[in-house]
XYZ file of C-alpha atoms in Angstrom:
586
model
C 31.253 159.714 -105.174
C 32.225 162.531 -107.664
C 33.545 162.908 -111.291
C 36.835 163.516 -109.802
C 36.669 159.790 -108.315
C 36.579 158.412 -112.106
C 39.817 156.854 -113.651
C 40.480 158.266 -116.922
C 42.150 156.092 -119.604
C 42.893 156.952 -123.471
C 42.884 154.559 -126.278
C 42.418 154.947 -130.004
C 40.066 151.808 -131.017
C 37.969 150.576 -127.751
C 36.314 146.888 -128.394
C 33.187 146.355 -125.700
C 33.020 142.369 -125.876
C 34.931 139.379 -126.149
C 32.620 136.996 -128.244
C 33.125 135.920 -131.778
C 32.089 139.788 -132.995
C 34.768 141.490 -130.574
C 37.654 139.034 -130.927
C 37.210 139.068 -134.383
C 37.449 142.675 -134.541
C 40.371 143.202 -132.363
C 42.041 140.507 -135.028
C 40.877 142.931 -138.049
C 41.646 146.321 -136.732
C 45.180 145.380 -136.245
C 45.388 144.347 -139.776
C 43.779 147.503 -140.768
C 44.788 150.410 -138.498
C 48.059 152.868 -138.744
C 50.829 151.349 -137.738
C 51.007 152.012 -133.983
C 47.451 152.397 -132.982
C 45.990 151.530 -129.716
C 43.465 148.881 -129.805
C 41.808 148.012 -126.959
C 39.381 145.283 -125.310
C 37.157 144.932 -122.776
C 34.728 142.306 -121.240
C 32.420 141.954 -118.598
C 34.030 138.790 -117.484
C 37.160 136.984 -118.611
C 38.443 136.779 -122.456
C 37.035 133.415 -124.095
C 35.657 132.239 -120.617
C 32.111 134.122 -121.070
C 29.522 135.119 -123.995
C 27.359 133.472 -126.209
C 29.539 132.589 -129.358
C 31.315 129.947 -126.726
C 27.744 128.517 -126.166
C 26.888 127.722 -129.444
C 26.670 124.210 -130.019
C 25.064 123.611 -133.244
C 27.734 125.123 -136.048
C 28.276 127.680 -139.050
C 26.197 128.459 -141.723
C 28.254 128.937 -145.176
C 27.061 127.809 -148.223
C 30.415 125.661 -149.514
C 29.223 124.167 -152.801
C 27.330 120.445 -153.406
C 24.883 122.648 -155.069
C 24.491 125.101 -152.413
C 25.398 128.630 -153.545
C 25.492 132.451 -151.571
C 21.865 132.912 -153.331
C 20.221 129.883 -151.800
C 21.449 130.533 -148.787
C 20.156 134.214 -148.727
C 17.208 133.418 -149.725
C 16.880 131.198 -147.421
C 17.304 134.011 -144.633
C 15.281 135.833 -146.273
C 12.049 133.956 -145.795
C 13.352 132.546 -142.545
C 13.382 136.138 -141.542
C 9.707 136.599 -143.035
C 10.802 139.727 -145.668
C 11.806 141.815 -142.430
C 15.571 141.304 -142.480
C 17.625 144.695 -144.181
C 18.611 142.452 -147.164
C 21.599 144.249 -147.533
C 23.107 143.078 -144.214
C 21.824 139.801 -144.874
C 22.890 139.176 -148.512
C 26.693 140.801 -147.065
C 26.266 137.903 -144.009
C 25.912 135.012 -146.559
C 28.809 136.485 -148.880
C 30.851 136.818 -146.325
C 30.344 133.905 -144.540
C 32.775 131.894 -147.340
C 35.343 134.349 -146.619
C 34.777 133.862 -142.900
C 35.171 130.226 -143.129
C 38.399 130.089 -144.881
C 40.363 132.433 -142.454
C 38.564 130.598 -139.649
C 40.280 127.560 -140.578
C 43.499 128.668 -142.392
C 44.346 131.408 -140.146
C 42.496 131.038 -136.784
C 43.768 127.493 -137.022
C 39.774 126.037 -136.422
C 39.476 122.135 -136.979
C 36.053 121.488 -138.058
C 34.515 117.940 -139.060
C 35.452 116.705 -142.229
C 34.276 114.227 -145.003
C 35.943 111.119 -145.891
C 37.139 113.176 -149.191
C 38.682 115.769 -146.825
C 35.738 118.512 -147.501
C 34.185 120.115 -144.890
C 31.406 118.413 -143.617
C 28.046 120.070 -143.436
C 24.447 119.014 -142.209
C 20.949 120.670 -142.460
C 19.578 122.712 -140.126
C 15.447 124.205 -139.598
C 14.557 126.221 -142.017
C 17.605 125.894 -144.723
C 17.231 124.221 -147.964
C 20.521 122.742 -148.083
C 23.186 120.880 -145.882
C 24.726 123.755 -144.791
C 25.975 123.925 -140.939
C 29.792 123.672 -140.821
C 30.529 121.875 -136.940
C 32.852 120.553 -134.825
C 30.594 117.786 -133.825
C 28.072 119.982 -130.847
C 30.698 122.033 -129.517
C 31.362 124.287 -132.573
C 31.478 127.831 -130.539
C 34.486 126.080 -127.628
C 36.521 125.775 -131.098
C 35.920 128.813 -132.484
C 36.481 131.038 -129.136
C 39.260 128.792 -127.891
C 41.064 129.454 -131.323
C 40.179 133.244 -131.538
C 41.064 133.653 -127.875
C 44.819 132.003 -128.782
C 45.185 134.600 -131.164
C 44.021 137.713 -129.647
C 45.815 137.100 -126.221
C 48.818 136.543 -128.280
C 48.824 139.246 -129.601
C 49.549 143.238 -128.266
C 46.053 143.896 -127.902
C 45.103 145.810 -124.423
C 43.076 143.934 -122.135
C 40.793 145.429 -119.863
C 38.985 142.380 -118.258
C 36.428 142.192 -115.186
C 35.410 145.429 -116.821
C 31.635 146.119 -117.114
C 30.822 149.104 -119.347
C 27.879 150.760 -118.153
C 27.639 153.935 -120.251
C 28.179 155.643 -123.666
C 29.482 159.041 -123.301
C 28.898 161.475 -126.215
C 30.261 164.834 -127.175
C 28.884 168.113 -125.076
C 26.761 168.609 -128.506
C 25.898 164.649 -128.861
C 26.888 164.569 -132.179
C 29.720 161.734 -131.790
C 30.889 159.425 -129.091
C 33.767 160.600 -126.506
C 34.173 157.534 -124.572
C 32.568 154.689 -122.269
C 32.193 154.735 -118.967
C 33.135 151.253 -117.144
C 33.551 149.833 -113.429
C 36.632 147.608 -112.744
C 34.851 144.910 -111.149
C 38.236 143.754 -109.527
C 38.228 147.148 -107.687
C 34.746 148.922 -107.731
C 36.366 151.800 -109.411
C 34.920 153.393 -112.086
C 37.006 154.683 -115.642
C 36.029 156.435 -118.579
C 37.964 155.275 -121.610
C 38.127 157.993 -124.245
C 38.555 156.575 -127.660
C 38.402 157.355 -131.182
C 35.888 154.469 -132.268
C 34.043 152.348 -130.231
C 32.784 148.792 -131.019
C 29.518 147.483 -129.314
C 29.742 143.870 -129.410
C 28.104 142.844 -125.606
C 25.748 140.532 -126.749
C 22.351 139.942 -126.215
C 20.795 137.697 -123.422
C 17.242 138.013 -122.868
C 17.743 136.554 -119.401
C 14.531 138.586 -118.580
C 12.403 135.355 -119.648
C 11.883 132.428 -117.008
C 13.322 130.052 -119.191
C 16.420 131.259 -121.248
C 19.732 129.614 -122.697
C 22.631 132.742 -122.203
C 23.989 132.559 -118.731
C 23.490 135.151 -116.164
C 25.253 138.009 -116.466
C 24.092 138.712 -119.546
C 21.828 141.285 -119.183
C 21.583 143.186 -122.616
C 23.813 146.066 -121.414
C 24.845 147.158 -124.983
C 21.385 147.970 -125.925
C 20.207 149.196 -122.904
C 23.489 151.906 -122.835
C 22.468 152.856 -126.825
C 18.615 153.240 -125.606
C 19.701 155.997 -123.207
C 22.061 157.551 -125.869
C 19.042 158.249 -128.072
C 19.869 155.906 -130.994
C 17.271 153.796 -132.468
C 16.779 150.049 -132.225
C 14.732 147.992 -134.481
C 12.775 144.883 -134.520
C 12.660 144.956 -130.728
C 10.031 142.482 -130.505
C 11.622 140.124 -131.722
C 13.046 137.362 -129.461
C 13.850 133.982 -130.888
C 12.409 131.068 -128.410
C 14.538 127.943 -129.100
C 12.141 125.453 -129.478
C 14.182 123.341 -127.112
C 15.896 124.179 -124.320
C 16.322 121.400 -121.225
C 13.962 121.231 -118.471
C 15.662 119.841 -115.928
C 13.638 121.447 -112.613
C 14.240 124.645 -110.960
C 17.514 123.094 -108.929
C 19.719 124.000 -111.459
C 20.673 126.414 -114.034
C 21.147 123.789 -116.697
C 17.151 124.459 -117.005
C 17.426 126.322 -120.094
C 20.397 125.145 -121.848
C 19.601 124.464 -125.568
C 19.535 120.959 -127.216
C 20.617 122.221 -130.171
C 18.785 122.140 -133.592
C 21.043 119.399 -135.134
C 18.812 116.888 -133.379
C 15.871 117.532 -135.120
C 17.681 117.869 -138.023
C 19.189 114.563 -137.615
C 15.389 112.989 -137.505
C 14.575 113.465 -133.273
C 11.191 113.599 -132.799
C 8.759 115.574 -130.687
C 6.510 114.024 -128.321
C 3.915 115.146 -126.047
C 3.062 113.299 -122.848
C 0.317 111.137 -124.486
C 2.947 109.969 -126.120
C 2.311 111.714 -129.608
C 4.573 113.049 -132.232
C 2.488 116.336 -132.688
C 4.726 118.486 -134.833
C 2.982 117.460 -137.858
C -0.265 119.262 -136.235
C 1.395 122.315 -136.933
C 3.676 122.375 -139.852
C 4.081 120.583 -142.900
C 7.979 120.489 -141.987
C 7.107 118.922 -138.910
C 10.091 119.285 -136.651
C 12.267 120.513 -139.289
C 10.107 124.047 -139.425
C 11.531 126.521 -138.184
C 12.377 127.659 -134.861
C 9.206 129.796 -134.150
C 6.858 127.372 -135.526
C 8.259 124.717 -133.485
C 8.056 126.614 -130.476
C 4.970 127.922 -130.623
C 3.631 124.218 -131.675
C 5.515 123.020 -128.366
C 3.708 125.981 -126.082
C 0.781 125.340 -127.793
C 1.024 121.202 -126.821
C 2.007 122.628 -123.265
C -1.111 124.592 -123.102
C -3.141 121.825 -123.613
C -1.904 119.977 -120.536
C -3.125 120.944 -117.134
C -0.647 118.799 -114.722
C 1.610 121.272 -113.448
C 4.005 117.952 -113.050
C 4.412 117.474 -116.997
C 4.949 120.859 -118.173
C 7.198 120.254 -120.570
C 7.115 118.240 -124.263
C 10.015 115.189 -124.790
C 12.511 114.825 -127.638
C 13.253 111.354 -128.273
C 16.488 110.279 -130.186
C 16.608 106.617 -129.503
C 14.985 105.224 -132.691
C 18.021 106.788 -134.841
C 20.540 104.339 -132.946
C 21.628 105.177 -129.372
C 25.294 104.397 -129.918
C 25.021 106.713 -133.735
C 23.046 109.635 -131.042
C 26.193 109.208 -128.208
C 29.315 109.327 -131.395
C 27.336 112.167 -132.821
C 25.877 114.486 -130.434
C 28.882 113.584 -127.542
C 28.126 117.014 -125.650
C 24.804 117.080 -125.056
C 24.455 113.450 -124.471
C 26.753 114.408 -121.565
C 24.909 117.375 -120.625
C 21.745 115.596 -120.411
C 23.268 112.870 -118.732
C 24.785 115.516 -116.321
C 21.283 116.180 -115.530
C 19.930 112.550 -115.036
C 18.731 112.189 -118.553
C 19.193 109.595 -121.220
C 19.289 111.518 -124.050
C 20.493 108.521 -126.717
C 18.401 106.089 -125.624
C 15.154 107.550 -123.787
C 13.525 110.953 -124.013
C 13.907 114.341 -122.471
C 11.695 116.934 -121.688
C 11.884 119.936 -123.453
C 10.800 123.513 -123.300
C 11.268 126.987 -125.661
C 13.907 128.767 -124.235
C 14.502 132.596 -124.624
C 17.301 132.083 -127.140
C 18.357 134.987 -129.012
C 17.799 138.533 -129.650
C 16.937 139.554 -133.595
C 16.586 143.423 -132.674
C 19.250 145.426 -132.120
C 20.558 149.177 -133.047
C 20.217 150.479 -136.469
C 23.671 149.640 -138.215
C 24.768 150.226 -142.140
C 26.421 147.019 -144.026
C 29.985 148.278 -142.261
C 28.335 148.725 -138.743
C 28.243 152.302 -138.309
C 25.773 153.888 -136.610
C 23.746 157.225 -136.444
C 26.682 158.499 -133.971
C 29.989 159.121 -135.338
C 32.529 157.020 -133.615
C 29.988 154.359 -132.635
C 30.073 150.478 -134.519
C 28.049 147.406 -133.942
C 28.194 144.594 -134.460
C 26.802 140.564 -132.946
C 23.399 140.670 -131.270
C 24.111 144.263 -130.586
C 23.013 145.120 -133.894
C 19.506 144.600 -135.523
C 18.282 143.854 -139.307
C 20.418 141.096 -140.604
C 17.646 138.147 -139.400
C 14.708 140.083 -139.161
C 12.197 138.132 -137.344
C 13.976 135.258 -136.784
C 17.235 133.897 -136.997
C 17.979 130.722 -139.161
C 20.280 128.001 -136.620
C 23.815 128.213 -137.946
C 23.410 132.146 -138.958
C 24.071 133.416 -135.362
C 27.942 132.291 -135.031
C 28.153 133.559 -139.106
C 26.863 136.966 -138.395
C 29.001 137.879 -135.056
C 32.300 136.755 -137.052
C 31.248 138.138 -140.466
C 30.374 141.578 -138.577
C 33.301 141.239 -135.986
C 35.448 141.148 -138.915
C 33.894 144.086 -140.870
C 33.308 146.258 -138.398
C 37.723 145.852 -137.664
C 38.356 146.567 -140.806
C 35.857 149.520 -140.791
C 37.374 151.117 -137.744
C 41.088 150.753 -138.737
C 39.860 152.539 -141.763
C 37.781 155.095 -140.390
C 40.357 156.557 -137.586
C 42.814 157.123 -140.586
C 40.476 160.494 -141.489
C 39.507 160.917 -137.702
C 41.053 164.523 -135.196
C 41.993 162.651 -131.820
C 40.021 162.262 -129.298
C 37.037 164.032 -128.460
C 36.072 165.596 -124.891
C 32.611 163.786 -122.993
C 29.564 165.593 -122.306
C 30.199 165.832 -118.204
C 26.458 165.968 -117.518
C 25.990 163.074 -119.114
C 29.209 161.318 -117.295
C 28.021 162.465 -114.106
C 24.302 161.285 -114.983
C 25.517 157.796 -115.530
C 27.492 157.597 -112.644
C 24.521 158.325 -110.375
C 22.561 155.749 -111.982
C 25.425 153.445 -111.098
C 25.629 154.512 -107.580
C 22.136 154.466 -107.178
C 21.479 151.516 -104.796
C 24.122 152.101 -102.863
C 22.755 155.113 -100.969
C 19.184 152.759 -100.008
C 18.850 150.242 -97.718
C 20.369 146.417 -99.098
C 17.494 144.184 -99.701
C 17.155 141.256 -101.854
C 17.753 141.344 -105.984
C 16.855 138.485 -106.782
C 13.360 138.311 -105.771
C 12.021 141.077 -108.504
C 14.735 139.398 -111.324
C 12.394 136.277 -110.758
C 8.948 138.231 -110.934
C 10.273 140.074 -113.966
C 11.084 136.309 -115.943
C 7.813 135.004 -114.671
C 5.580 138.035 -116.027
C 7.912 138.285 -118.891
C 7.453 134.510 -119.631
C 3.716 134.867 -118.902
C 2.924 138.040 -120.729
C 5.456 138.903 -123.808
C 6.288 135.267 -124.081
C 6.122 132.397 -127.421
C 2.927 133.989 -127.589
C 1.074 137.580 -127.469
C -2.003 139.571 -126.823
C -2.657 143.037 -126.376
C -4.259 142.447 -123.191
C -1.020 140.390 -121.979
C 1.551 142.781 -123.049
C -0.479 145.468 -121.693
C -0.316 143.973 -118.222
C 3.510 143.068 -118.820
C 4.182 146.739 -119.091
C 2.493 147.248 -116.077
C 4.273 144.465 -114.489
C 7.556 145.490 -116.002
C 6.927 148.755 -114.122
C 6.574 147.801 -111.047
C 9.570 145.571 -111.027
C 11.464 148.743 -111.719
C 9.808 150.836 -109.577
C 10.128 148.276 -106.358
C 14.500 148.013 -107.490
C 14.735 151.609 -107.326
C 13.819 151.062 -103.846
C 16.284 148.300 -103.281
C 19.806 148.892 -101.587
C 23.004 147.332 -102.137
C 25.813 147.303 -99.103
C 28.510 149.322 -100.353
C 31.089 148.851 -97.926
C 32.933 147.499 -100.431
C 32.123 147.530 -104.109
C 35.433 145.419 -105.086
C 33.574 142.111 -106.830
C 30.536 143.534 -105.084
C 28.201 141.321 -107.069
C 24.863 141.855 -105.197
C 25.731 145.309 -106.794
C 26.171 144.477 -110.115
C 22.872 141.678 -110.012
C 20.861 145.450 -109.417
C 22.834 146.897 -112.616
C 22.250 143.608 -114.091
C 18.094 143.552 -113.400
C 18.198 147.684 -114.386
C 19.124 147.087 -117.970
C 16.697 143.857 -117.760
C 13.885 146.021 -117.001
C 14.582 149.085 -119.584
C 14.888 146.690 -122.357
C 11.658 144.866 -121.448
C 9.378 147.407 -121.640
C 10.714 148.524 -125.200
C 10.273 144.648 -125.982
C 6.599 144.963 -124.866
C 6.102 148.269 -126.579
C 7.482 147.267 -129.601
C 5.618 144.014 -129.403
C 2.443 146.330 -128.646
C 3.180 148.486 -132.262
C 2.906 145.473 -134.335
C -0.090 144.838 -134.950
C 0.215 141.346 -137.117
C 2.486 138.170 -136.342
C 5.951 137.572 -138.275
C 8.441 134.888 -137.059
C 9.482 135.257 -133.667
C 5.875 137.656 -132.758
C 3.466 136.056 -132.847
C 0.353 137.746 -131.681
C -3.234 135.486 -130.822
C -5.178 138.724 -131.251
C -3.598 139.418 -134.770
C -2.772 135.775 -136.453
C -2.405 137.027 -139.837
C 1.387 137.863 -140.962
C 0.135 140.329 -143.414
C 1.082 140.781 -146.667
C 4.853 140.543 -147.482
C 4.674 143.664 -149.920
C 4.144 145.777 -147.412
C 6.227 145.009 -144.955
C 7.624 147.342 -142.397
C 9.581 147.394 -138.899
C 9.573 148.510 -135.895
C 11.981 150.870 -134.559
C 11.939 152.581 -131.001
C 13.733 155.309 -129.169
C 14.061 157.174 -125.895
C 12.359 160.265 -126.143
C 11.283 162.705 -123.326
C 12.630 160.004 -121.093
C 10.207 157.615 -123.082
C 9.823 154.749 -125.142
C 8.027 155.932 -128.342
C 7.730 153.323 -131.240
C 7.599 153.987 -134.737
C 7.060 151.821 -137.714
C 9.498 152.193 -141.260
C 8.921 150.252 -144.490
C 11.319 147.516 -145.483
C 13.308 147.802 -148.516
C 13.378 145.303 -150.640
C 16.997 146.392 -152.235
C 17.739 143.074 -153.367
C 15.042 140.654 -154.263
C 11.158 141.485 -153.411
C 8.016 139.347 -152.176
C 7.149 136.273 -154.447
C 10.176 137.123 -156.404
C 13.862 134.471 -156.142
C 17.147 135.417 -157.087
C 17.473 131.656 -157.390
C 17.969 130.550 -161.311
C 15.172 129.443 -163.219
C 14.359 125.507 -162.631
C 16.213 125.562 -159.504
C 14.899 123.007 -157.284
C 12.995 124.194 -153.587
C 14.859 122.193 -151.712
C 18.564 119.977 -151.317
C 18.014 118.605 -148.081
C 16.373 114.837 -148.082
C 13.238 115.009 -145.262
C 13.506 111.372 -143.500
């Protein structure tokens, strides 16, 4: 297969993701583009049918009033995030997020519960010092991507789906970004689409854990493509464990799937299988902490159990009322009950769950990055949560950003020459890469995706050692050492998806071992990393990230200060008097 095989196609704004970030921005940049500008998107799978924003279950963070304001809510994120977050992005998240809200209901067309009075209705969630989480009862994310999706297929947006982008093509001189390079899935062909700015909004995923809630195919391709293009990503350690995700065997994928954080913040309780509520053991919040104390108390209750038949801890709803737990929580009593659990009425076991990704590539307030041409935006793009992400801020962030970065882009081609010509090394490099497995004998895929979850899960898991993450990285490389070994049968690569399950493990693999290397450089434990080796969070004031990039063909970490732009350690930008917390603990 040769350059000359490669489809080329020209647009003028090219969107990578269909999620809340990507539909959002395909909404904005029309709005804010020249009159006759090309906007295109594309998606791995189909528009609205795939991603994480349709997953969400829980609801919107947006601080709406009742006493709630934009500075409770930031600094709420703030020491959610444990002083790591770029305040900027984060204080710009909560603004925004009232903005968001509005045009998500008055112009999206979004029906979200309501109050007897007619106000939106809002309800606490871990972490958050106010009722705060905007919903449509558990299925929040189906309402917001169903209603987005209306809109952008509606409208004269280019849609390029089944499309899996697979590399970021710079300039010859690699100062700005030419294009993308993409396989048609429908076809097995491969296209570069040249375009004047670029969006990155593929998601996260870490699907490389043995337990995780984002289906499948997602893979982090976004940040593995911006790891080979030499930009930076920060706080790469730091992957948010749901405290709990169903364990329902491993039979079926709905092992995993979250029960979301509404629960506990409706009153369910945490039990081990003595029969103990043992949240208390660990936090003075109980199960209201947040979401990395409550997994790590979980893993550490797990720990303490040797029958490999009760690996799990239970989360019982029943004494709040089964028929109140069944009107409330209607999709995941289903779910459960999908899975032969009795969530209203009896208890179901429970495990963290590789949830969400708080690094991501280095991004200013408007998403731009260190390459001209190149936005991000979603779990793409790292600093707004720093190590860890409050419930409710996840949906918030992808359509605050999705929105922004739009508006950004339509701005930004105004000044822009046309389009720029790729570096053809590069192209060519990344189409090898591609082609890779299909020039070795087919074996299985599957196998080494499972050793990579179990080692992950094992070794740069809830919690961390040197020792461990040192043996994960040799772990990690042997998975990717044994794939490069693996063929694929490429007699035909039209929905050849043996094929894409080896692109899918390849990104896997490059993103673990900057994971573990990251997780290596930080040598103390904040939010999400938590290290046995170093306990102590350190102290607030001096607080710095991590940030990693390819160098030499390696993975060299770094660490940078935080700046405290906005508000600094032991400091509030809450008034005087103003009380520590809204929310009523039952």
């Amino acid at each position: 297969m040769a350059l000359s095989d490669i489809d080329r196609h020209d647009t003028d704004i090219l969107i990578l993701g269909t999620g809340g970030a990507g539909l959002f921005a395909a909404l904005h940049a029309q709005q804010s583009a020249p009159e006759g500008t090309k906007i295109t998107i594309a998606v791995k799978g189909l528009i609205g049918k795939c991603g994480c924003t349709r997953m969400v279950q829980g609801g919107y963070n947006v601080a709406l009033g009742g006493g709630d304001t934009v500075e409770r809510h930031f600094m709420d994120t703030i020491n959610g995030g444990k002083w790591l977050p770029n305040q900027d992005m984060a204080w710009r998240l909560c603004e925004q997020a009232v903005v968001r809200i509005r045009e998500l209901e008055n112009e999206i067309g979004c029906f979200f519960d309501r109050n007897p009075d007619g106000s939106l209705h809002q309800k606490a969630f871990a972490g958050q010092t106010a009722d705060r989480t905007v919903h449509k009862g558990d299925l929040t994310g189906i309402e917001i991507i169903n209603r987005l999706m209306e809109k952008v297929l509606a409208s004269g947006v280019e849609k390029l789906q089944e499309h899996r982008a697979i590399g970021l093509i710079p300039t010859q001189d690699g100062s700005a970004l030419a294009g993308v390079l993409m396989i048609d899935m429908r076809s097995g062909r491969f296209r570069l689409v040249r375009a004047k700015t670029v969006l990155m909004a593929t998601g996260g995923g870490p699907t490389m854990y043995k337990y995780h809630t984002p289906s499948g195919d997602k893979t982090m391709d976004g940040l593995a493509m911006a790891l080979r293009a030499g930009l930076p990503l920060r706080d790469m350690e730091m992957v948010q464990f749901h405290p709990t995700g169903l364990l329902a065997g491993d039979h079926t994928r709905m092992t995993g799937t979250v029960l979301e954080e509404g629960l506990r913040g409706a009153g369910g309780q945490l039990i081990n299988h003595a029969g103990q509520r043992f949240m208390f053991d660990y936090d003075a919040e109980g199960e209201r902490a947040t979401r990395d104390l409550v997994s790590r108390g979980i893993y550490a209750e797990m720990r303490k159990n040797n029958d490999p038949e009760q690996e799990g801890v239970f989360i019982s709803m029943g004494h709040l009322g089964p028929e109140n737990v069944r009107r409330k929580f209607k999709g995941m009593v289903k779910r459960c009950a999908d899975s032969g659990f009795d969530l209203a009425a009896g208890k179901v076991e429970v495990v963290p769950t590789a949830h969400y990704f708080m690094g991501g590539v280095v991004v200013d307030v408007d998403t731009r990055t260190a390459m001209e041409g190149l936005y991000v935006a979603g779990e793409d793009a790292g600093g707004a949560h720093g190590s860890n992400r409050l419930g409710g801020n996840g949906v918030a962030n992808s359509t605050v950003y999705g929105g922004i970065a739009g508006d950004t882009m339509g701005a930004d081609i105004r000044t822009m020459p046309g389009l720029r010509d790729p570096d053809e090394e590069v192209l060519a490099a990344e189409l090898e890469r591609a082609i890779h497995p299909l020039s070795r004998k087919p074996d299985l895929v599957q196998p080494l995706r499972k050793r990579l979850q179990d080692l992950m899960w094992e070794d740069v898991g809830v919690m961390r050692t040197e020792a461990g993450m040192k043996r994960g990285l040799e772990g990690i490389a042997e998975v990717s050492a044994a794939l490069m070994d693996v063929g694929v049968a490429g007699d035909t690569l039209a929905f050849n998806l043996t094929w894409h399950d080896w692109l899918n493990v390849r990104s896997l693999c490059d993103i673990s071992e900057v994971i573990t290397k990251a997780g290596i450089a930080r040598e103390n434990s904040r939010g999400a990393h938590f290290r046995e080796d170093f306990p102590d969070p350190g102290a607030m004031e001096d607080s710095d990230f991590t940030v990693a990039r390819l160098k030499d063909s390696a993975v060299n970490v770094t660490r940078e200060p935080v700046q405290f732009t906005i508000v600094r350690p032991g400091e509030t930008v809450l008034p005087e008097g103003a009380p520590e917390t809204l929310v009523a603990v039952p």
